Amino acid sequence: MKFRFLTAGESHGKCLTAIIEGVPAGFSINIENINKSLAKRQEGYGRGARMQIEKDRVIINSGVRHGYTTGAPVTLVIENKDWENWKIPMSVEPVNMDDPKTARLAEEKRITRVRPGHADLAGVIKYGHNDVRDVLERSSARETAIRAAVGAFAKGLLGEFGINIESRCDIDKEAIDRARQEGDTLGGMLEITAGNVPVGLGSYVHWDRRLDGRIAQAIMSIPAIKSVSIGAGEDVARLPGSQIHDEINTDYSRKTNNAGGIEGGMSNGMPIVVKAAMKPIPTLKKPLKSVDIATGQEHIAHYERSDVCALEAAGVVAEAMLAIIITDAFLEKFGGDSLEEIKKNVEKTA
Amino acid sequence: MKFRFLTAGESHGKCLTAIIEGVPAGFSINIENINKSLAKRQEGYGRGARMQIEKDRVIINSGVRHGYTTGAPVTLVIENKDWENWKIPMSVEPVNMDDPKTARLAEEKRITRVRPGHADLAGVIKYGHNDVRDVLERSSARETAIRAAVGAFAKGLLGEFGINIESRCDIDKEAIDRARQEGDTLGGMLEITAGNVPVGLGSYVHWDRRLDGRIAQAIMSIPAIKSVSIGAGEDVARLPGSQIHDEINTDYSRKTNNAGGIEGGMSNGMPIVVKAAMKPIPTLKKPLKSVDIATGQEHIAHYERSDVCALEAAGVVAEAMLAIIITDAFLEKFGGDSLEEIKKNVEKTA
Amino acid sequence: MKFRFLTAGESHGKCLTAIIEGVPAGFSINIENINKSLAKRQEGYGRGARMQIEKDRVIINSGVRHGYTTGAPVTLVIENKDWENWKIPMSVEPVNMDDPKTARLAEEKRITRVRPGHADLAGVIKYGHNDVRDVLERSSARETAIRAAVGAFAKGLLGEFGINIESRCDIDKEAIDRARQEGDTLGGMLEITAGNVPVGLGSYVHWDRRLDGRIAQAIMSIPAIKSVSIGAGEDVARLPGSQIHDEINTDYSRKTNNAGGIEGGMSNGMPIVVKAAMKPIPTLKKPLKSVDIATGQEHIAHYERSDVCALEAAGVVAEAMLAIIITDAFLEKFGGDSLEEIKKNVEKTA
Amino acid sequence: MKFRFLTAGESHGKCLTAIIEGVPAGFSINIENINKSLAKRQEGYGRGARMQIEKDRVIINSGVRHGYTTGAPVTLVIENKDWENWKIPMSVEPVNMDDPKTARLAEEKRITRVRPGHADLAGVIKYGHNDVRDVLERSSARETAIRAAVGAFAKGLLGEFGINIESRCDIDKEAIDRARQEGDTLGGMLEITAGNVPVGLGSYVHWDRRLDGRIAQAIMSIPAIKSVSIGAGEDVARLPGSQIHDEINTDYSRKTNNAGGIEGGMSNGMPIVVKAAMKPIPTLKKPLKSVDIATGQEHIAHYERSDVCALEAAGVVAEAMLAIIITDAFLEKFGGDSLEEIKKNVEKTA
């Protein structure tokens, strides 16, 4: 991947960090647009109390000078506003367990009751942990805040070429209220679109270069997403070819878009349309039956302050992941080290 | 990817080739099992005449000695039994167009009417071709034959550790007959499962290491697949958390498997269950409206001998892709350069 | 690369950052050892004044809890102690150029005279910059401070398995003094060794898996390194085979180590011995003839506070890069998600 | 790597194979130029008898139609002309060891005496083999024949942009004759150059994007290469900065090229000059002391028909590896899916 990035950080750690490498020079950064994405990720009907504590804002620590990218790696940081309360249990350095207050603070955040639907059980087995917190702090959806920042950065870059990424979801507020009352949770369906994408991103020539596959990985990698589809999705399994395939006009336009903008693993010039199914949040107020890994006894699962529905937030993250994949495929096709050079290459092709 | 491979070859070219790199030594190859997968890919209700011409058989050209892998890259080749008839139009070297017979053979395979639902239009634009054959020969699903071979190889390797990969699909033979009569085509739903997968393949620690994301890319990369889901799939968007998440027994077993064997991007010990929606084959006998790229005129799409439904074949390919991803994640977790060393590492962990 | 990392940050930016991904869980971090490497990188005969300003110390922001790695990505940060003086010229956000003081501060750090031996000229052409500072802030050897931190982390991990990485160089203090007096600079030869490396890291089976090649890339990627050799190095071009190849004793030990611990692209159990030639620092007090890219006129190169000789510092960075490559190859061979699991795998193999 | 490839095949196996992926469309292939490289690799003073048996010729099995690349992966094959004599000992399938003749043919090629300087000992330990042939067949320099073919392909592509790759070495024919008489072997120094490379391939922004590092890996990955240097090489460790750095003229040209065409990890427009030290061939007619891994007894090393000096052959392979790296960096910078598109992008930049 030419446009590559790594993310780091725990849910209640000091901060989330991302480094983006493969950024063209000369691109004007709009920090407020990134912050708007972060704010939108925190909103939405069904979010719990935690979202009030934090007001995520991105800090840029490298790769940008006087508002423009230099070509160097870009560091994005989101600080945890609640860090003061977590300094002991989440300390990087060993804490003094001989001090009773410290020991209590450290101990009371320890978790041994694994939650169904989470990384908890497989995570402690894989990494040999005996405190579930060592898993859940990283497996938490909190990590997606920094992906949202990286994605907002990518969206800004794509915006220079007229490509726009959007998402929408149908939120049933009544159903959410009902679930909240019952201590239950809800998921839902998302739709993410990319408009004005040039023809020929991705390729059919090798399986791992197909744009649909790369999008599928990126969207499925969002916590709680269990299904990804392009265009007409599962309907393609039910309808005959004559009703599915999008006839081509002499100007290469189409009347329909069942393909969702991708044919042969390439963008075909129509809007890219992705749908994703999000499962309900696995942390239930009315907890599920589970086991305590310390005692081996049956126990209800640990409950840590959580949301009833995070569908709108997932939409922001899905936009981010789609923007990242399209940016990568775009830079792969058009090359170029600076915004100006890329624009020349794009023009030449058009 | 540690277990990596490249594939090459055209639909009517001389042969398909794959090189697999990252193969442990000391693994006993069963060529007949690979050939069985290839045969199964060619069968299935709804396949057209071409499947009778070919009897795909794999040839191994490297990496195996006296039946055992040596650790060196493995070359797999599937020859095209029909090559004699395509030598001129698909010649690697320039052909003598001054010779009338040669010119006619070369010209009559030229295609300029792009087919909706295929790579045709985006492909010629991307690569600057003026003969659609330069696109379709590689974008053809024929390429999946060699993926099936690579996957059968991976399945054999996983079999050494008791992991088994299977697929199934409900074929409605009447609907296929009806579609055939109407010159139409059909897709369908596939289910692919991986049983006996150890806990902890993949990881939640970074988005691109999640097993569900990697599986989604691999399955979505199969031509005609438009939707991929894990476990309960799109149902997770409709049901509340209390009905979706799989409660954990004290022996870490589960009564339900809505998660489809993956939580937090890791295998959780339950069977991995993947569903995929396949679109109808885009080459219709009763062709769709399209355009001739040579003339710019409206024209019905080119029809090249094709199938009505290839769902069972897609199942074989989907098994292959799932096997490849699980092999990669398996070797990543357990390390080891020989089958014996891997077995020791697996035992120690268990 | 399983053990992968990205670095970011400018020489006079707010901080340097690295994210390391692919870290096993359960490894005890020794922050002071990392800081010792950072201190050692700043010392050495021939360093200039800047080294006194900074006292690099690493801050860990993720992936470690109560002294142990969790398996999550590890964030390392080194803050720039001199940042206060660079806030305006290196501001991420646009600065108010209408304010005379701000404008002066921003302008006076602008550079247009490119320095021979640096990234300056190729950098401004590649990225389309008109201020050389947009290049040199990232191309500066300052970036190697964070590589030293990543490498010290890797060294700690290798230490758990008895593998030790060291470097040495012959510093001619008189020559350095003479160069300083003459406004000149010096390079020198480095030797880096890795002891107690198990047999079989890297592989001959594919060119990009060879340990010697991976080491060569890592060492050559250090700014100012122009030559990398393994074992007897260029002597192998002069001596006959009977004097070069290391005869094998019945206990598989050797009396000589001209191979430098690597045969067939794999570690062979002998110490890995790498030599590297460092060129003199290209920023000379008695500057070289060059050009001003703003005027196109001949001009002496820009001089920015610099060192006379940074050989010892380069040794620390070379140790870091060698440790990183060996860690990657080690984890690739032995697999495992936690220190405990890796130790079991290693034992089994031994 | 955008321009990626895998190679496969054993020294006495049926054939060598490479698949190249990431090839632009519309590039005219010159098979005879590839064959010339293969022939040149087989020539040179000091080669043994085997070189007479084989007359390597490349076969292209995919990715090229009527002389032009299509954008699809390119398969290159070099058949082993001596395969008939190795069918039994190198059979992919198990052979019938009950048949005395078969058993004898299979057994007589078994090797247990490991050769110093080769992959033999580390290889059998790593992969758990008890027949050294399972190692040496892949670790043999024979594998570089297919790299030479891939590199010749890349050279052809670079030639479209005026970039030319050459190598030279000083062969001391008398010394070779002397070594042959004494049953000894010789290495030597190689110089490989790339002329007319545009400014700005590779980058200083991240260590693994530096062109010098990527070249170092590629060259060091050639069997028997123990040292790689750029430009003035080890001399940079001895001379002061004022004598090393290449002053820049107002037209950006240089009078000297001690940097060897690379500054800051980027091509700077001057010829890229790489030097490499090759060790003597480790298979000596007057064999070295070693051990028999079957008996544990001291024994002289196995001798298999070999060369006295293969320096000129290594030059061809080094050209190939340099061409591959420059092609990759070139396509990374300029993007584009067809030769025509790349040419437009290059023009625009110039």
Short mmCIF file of N, CA, C and O in Angstrom, two decimals, chain D residues 281-340:
data_model
loop_
_atom_site.label_atom_id
_atom_site.label_comp_id
_atom_site.label_asym_id
_atom_site.label_seq_id
_atom_site.Cartn_x
_atom_site.Cartn_y
_atom_site.Cartn_z
N ILE D 281 33.33 -18.82 -5.62
CA ILE D 281 32.35 -19.92 -5.61
C ILE D 281 32.73 -20.91 -4.51
O ILE D 281 33.89 -21.28 -4.37
N PRO D 282 31.78 -21.32 -3.68
CA PRO D 282 32.12 -22.15 -2.52
C PRO D 282 32.29 -23.63 -2.85
O PRO D 282 32.74 -24.39 -2.00
N THR D 283 31.93 -24.04 -4.05
CA THR D 283 32.12 -25.44 -4.42
C THR D 283 33.50 -25.58 -5.03
O THR D 283 33.73 -25.17 -6.16
N LEU D 284 34.43 -26.16 -4.25
CA LEU D 284 35.82 -26.26 -4.69
C LEU D 284 36.16 -27.69 -5.14
O LEU D 284 35.75 -28.65 -4.51
N LYS D 285 36.93 -27.76 -6.21
CA LYS D 285 37.37 -29.07 -6.67
C LYS D 285 38.31 -29.69 -5.62
O LYS D 285 38.29 -30.90 -5.41
N LYS D 286 39.10 -28.86 -4.99
CA LYS D 286 39.96 -29.28 -3.87
C LYS D 286 39.17 -28.94 -2.61
O LYS D 286 39.32 -27.88 -2.04
N PRO D 287 38.29 -29.85 -2.19
CA PRO D 287 37.23 -29.45 -1.27
C PRO D 287 37.74 -29.09 0.13
O PRO D 287 38.82 -29.50 0.55
N LEU D 288 36.92 -28.34 0.81
CA LEU D 288 37.21 -27.88 2.16
C LEU D 288 36.80 -28.96 3.16
O LEU D 288 36.00 -29.83 2.87
N LYS D 289 37.35 -28.81 4.35
CA LYS D 289 37.01 -29.72 5.44
C LYS D 289 35.57 -29.44 5.88
O LYS D 289 35.17 -28.29 6.01
N SER D 290 34.83 -30.47 6.10
CA SER D 290 33.46 -30.28 6.51
C SER D 290 32.98 -31.53 7.26
O SER D 290 33.80 -32.28 7.78
N VAL D 291 31.68 -31.72 7.31
CA VAL D 291 31.12 -32.81 8.09
C VAL D 291 30.06 -33.51 7.26
O VAL D 291 29.41 -32.90 6.40
N ASP D 292 29.90 -34.78 7.50
CA ASP D 292 28.81 -35.55 6.88
C ASP D 292 27.66 -35.55 7.88
O ASP D 292 27.79 -36.09 8.98
N ILE D 293 26.53 -34.98 7.51
CA ILE D 293 25.43 -34.85 8.49
C ILE D 293 24.77 -36.19 8.78
O ILE D 293 24.05 -36.33 9.76
N ALA D 294 25.01 -37.18 7.91
CA ALA D 294 24.41 -38.50 8.16
C ALA D 294 25.19 -39.26 9.21
O ALA D 294 24.61 -39.96 10.05
N THR D 295 26.52 -39.11 9.18
CA THR D 295 27.37 -39.88 10.09
C THR D 295 27.91 -39.05 11.24
O THR D 295 28.35 -39.59 12.25
N GLY D 296 27.90 -37.71 11.06
CA GLY D 296 28.52 -36.85 12.07
C GLY D 296 30.03 -36.85 11.99
O GLY D 296 30.70 -36.24 12.82
N GLN D 297 30.57 -37.58 10.99
CA GLN D 297 32.03 -37.67 10.84
C GLN D 297 32.58 -36.52 10.00
O GLN D 297 31.92 -36.02 9.10
N GLU D 298 33.82 -36.17 10.29
CA GLU D 298 34.53 -35.20 9.47
C GLU D 298 34.67 -35.77 8.05
O GLU D 298 34.88 -36.95 7.85
N HIS D 299 34.56 -34.90 7.06
CA HIS D 299 34.60 -35.34 5.68
C HIS D 299 34.87 -34.12 4.82
O HIS D 299 34.51 -33.01 5.18
N ILE D 300 35.49 -34.33 3.69
CA ILE D 300 35.59 -33.20 2.77
C ILE D 300 34.22 -32.94 2.16
O ILE D 300 33.39 -33.84 2.06
N ALA D 301 34.01 -31.69 1.77
CA ALA D 301 32.70 -31.28 1.28
C ALA D 301 32.39 -31.93 -0.05
O ALA D 301 33.29 -32.27 -0.84
N HIS D 302 31.13 -32.11 -0.32
CA HIS D 302 30.65 -32.62 -1.60
C HIS D 302 31.10 -31.71 -2.73
O HIS D 302 31.09 -30.48 -2.60
N TYR D 303 31.51 -32.30 -3.87
CA TYR D 303 31.84 -31.48 -5.04
C TYR D 303 30.86 -31.80 -6.15
O TYR D 303 30.72 -32.95 -6.56
N GLU D 304 30.15 -30.80 -6.61
CA GLU D 304 29.25 -30.98 -7.75
C GLU D 304 29.73 -30.04 -8.84
O GLU D 304 29.96 -28.85 -8.57
N ARG D 305 29.88 -30.57 -10.01
CA ARG D 305 30.33 -29.79 -11.17
C ARG D 305 30.05 -28.31 -11.01
O ARG D 305 28.91 -27.90 -10.81
N SER D 306 31.07 -27.50 -11.10
CA SER D 306 30.87 -26.09 -10.82
C SER D 306 31.87 -25.23 -11.58
O SER D 306 32.69 -25.73 -12.35
N ASP D 307 31.78 -23.92 -11.37
CA ASP D 307 32.63 -22.99 -12.08
C ASP D 307 33.82 -22.58 -11.21
O ASP D 307 33.84 -22.82 -10.01
N VAL D 308 34.81 -21.96 -11.85
CA VAL D 308 35.94 -21.38 -11.10
C VAL D 308 35.62 -19.93 -10.73
O VAL D 308 35.93 -19.47 -9.64
N CYS D 309 34.98 -19.23 -11.64
CA CYS D 309 34.66 -17.83 -11.40
C CYS D 309 33.39 -17.50 -12.17
O CYS D 309 33.28 -17.85 -13.35
N ALA D 310 32.45 -16.84 -11.52
CA ALA D 310 31.17 -16.54 -12.17
C ALA D 310 30.90 -15.05 -12.14
O ALA D 310 29.76 -14.60 -12.09
N LEU D 311 31.98 -14.27 -12.18
CA LEU D 311 31.84 -12.82 -11.98
C LEU D 311 31.02 -12.17 -13.08
O LEU D 311 30.15 -11.33 -12.82
N GLU D 312 31.31 -12.55 -14.32
CA GLU D 312 30.57 -11.92 -15.42
C GLU D 312 29.08 -12.27 -15.35
O GLU D 312 28.22 -11.43 -15.63
N ALA D 313 28.81 -13.50 -14.98
CA ALA D 313 27.41 -13.91 -14.81
C ALA D 313 26.73 -13.08 -13.72
O ALA D 313 25.60 -12.60 -13.87
N ALA D 314 27.45 -12.88 -12.62
CA ALA D 314 26.89 -12.09 -11.52
C ALA D 314 26.61 -10.66 -11.98
O ALA D 314 25.66 -10.02 -11.51
N GLY D 315 27.43 -10.18 -12.92
CA GLY D 315 27.19 -8.84 -13.46
C GLY D 315 25.84 -8.74 -14.14
O GLY D 315 25.10 -7.77 -13.97
N VAL D 316 25.49 -9.76 -14.90
CA VAL D 316 24.19 -9.78 -15.58
C VAL D 316 23.05 -9.79 -14.56
O VAL D 316 22.05 -9.09 -14.71
N VAL D 317 23.24 -10.59 -13.51
CA VAL D 317 22.20 -10.67 -12.48
C VAL D 317 22.10 -9.36 -11.72
O VAL D 317 21.00 -8.89 -11.38
N ALA D 318 23.24 -8.73 -11.47
CA ALA D 318 23.22 -7.44 -10.77
C ALA D 318 22.54 -6.37 -11.60
O ALA D 318 21.77 -5.55 -11.09
N GLU D 319 22.79 -6.38 -12.91
CA GLU D 319 22.04 -5.47 -13.80
C GLU D 319 20.55 -5.72 -13.67
O GLU D 319 19.74 -4.78 -13.61
N ALA D 320 20.20 -7.00 -13.64
CA ALA D 320 18.78 -7.37 -13.55
C ALA D 320 18.16 -6.81 -12.27
O ALA D 320 17.09 -6.18 -12.30
N MET D 321 18.85 -6.99 -11.15
CA MET D 321 18.28 -6.56 -9.88
C MET D 321 18.20 -5.03 -9.82
O MET D 321 17.23 -4.47 -9.30
N LEU D 322 19.20 -4.36 -10.36
CA LEU D 322 19.15 -2.90 -10.38
C LEU D 322 17.99 -2.41 -11.26
O LEU D 322 17.25 -1.50 -10.91
N ALA D 323 17.83 -3.06 -12.40
CA ALA D 323 16.74 -2.68 -13.31
C ALA D 323 15.38 -2.87 -12.64
O ALA D 323 14.47 -2.04 -12.77
N ILE D 324 15.25 -3.95 -11.89
CA ILE D 324 13.98 -4.25 -11.22
C ILE D 324 13.65 -3.17 -10.19
O ILE D 324 12.53 -2.67 -10.12
N ILE D 325 14.63 -2.79 -9.41
CA ILE D 325 14.40 -1.78 -8.36
C ILE D 325 14.08 -0.43 -8.98
O ILE D 325 13.17 0.29 -8.52
N ILE D 326 14.80 -0.07 -10.03
CA ILE D 326 14.56 1.23 -10.65
C ILE D 326 13.20 1.25 -11.34
O ILE D 326 12.47 2.25 -11.29
N THR D 327 12.82 0.14 -11.94
CA THR D 327 11.48 0.06 -12.54
C THR D 327 10.41 0.27 -11.48
O THR D 327 9.45 1.02 -11.68
N ASP D 328 10.58 -0.39 -10.37
CA ASP D 328 9.61 -0.27 -9.29
C ASP D 328 9.50 1.18 -8.80
O ASP D 328 8.40 1.73 -8.67
N ALA D 329 10.63 1.80 -8.57
CA ALA D 329 10.64 3.19 -8.08
C ALA D 329 10.12 4.15 -9.14
O ALA D 329 9.45 5.15 -8.84
N PHE D 330 10.39 3.83 -10.39
CA PHE D 330 9.94 4.66 -11.51
C PHE D 330 8.42 4.62 -11.63
O PHE D 330 7.76 5.67 -11.73
N LEU D 331 7.86 3.42 -11.58
CA LEU D 331 6.40 3.29 -11.69
C LEU D 331 5.71 3.89 -10.47
O LEU D 331 4.61 4.43 -10.57
N GLU D 332 6.34 3.80 -9.33
CA GLU D 332 5.81 4.39 -8.09
C GLU D 332 5.69 5.90 -8.23
O GLU D 332 4.70 6.50 -7.84
N LYS D 333 6.70 6.52 -8.81
CA LYS D 333 6.68 7.98 -8.96
C LYS D 333 5.71 8.43 -10.04
O LYS D 333 4.99 9.40 -9.87
N PHE D 334 5.73 7.73 -11.18
CA PHE D 334 5.00 8.26 -12.33
C PHE D 334 3.61 7.67 -12.51
O PHE D 334 2.81 8.21 -13.26
N GLY D 335 3.30 6.59 -11.79
CA GLY D 335 1.97 5.99 -11.92
C GLY D 335 1.68 5.57 -13.35
O GLY D 335 2.59 5.42 -14.17
N GLY D 336 0.38 5.36 -13.65
CA GLY D 336 0.01 5.04 -15.02
C GLY D 336 -0.17 3.56 -15.26
O GLY D 336 0.57 2.75 -14.73
N ASP D 337 -1.14 3.21 -16.09
CA ASP D 337 -1.46 1.81 -16.35
C ASP D 337 -1.00 1.35 -17.71
O ASP D 337 -0.97 0.15 -17.98
N SER D 338 -0.66 2.29 -18.59
CA SER D 338 -0.19 1.90 -19.91
C SER D 338 1.07 2.71 -20.22
O SER D 338 1.32 3.76 -19.63
N LEU D 339 1.83 2.20 -21.16
CA LEU D 339 3.06 2.89 -21.54
C LEU D 339 2.75 4.33 -21.96
O LEU D 339 3.46 5.27 -21.58
N GLU D 340 1.67 4.48 -22.69
CA GLU D 340 1.29 5.81 -23.18
C GLU D 340 0.98 6.75 -22.01
O GLU D 340 1.42 7.90 -21.99
#
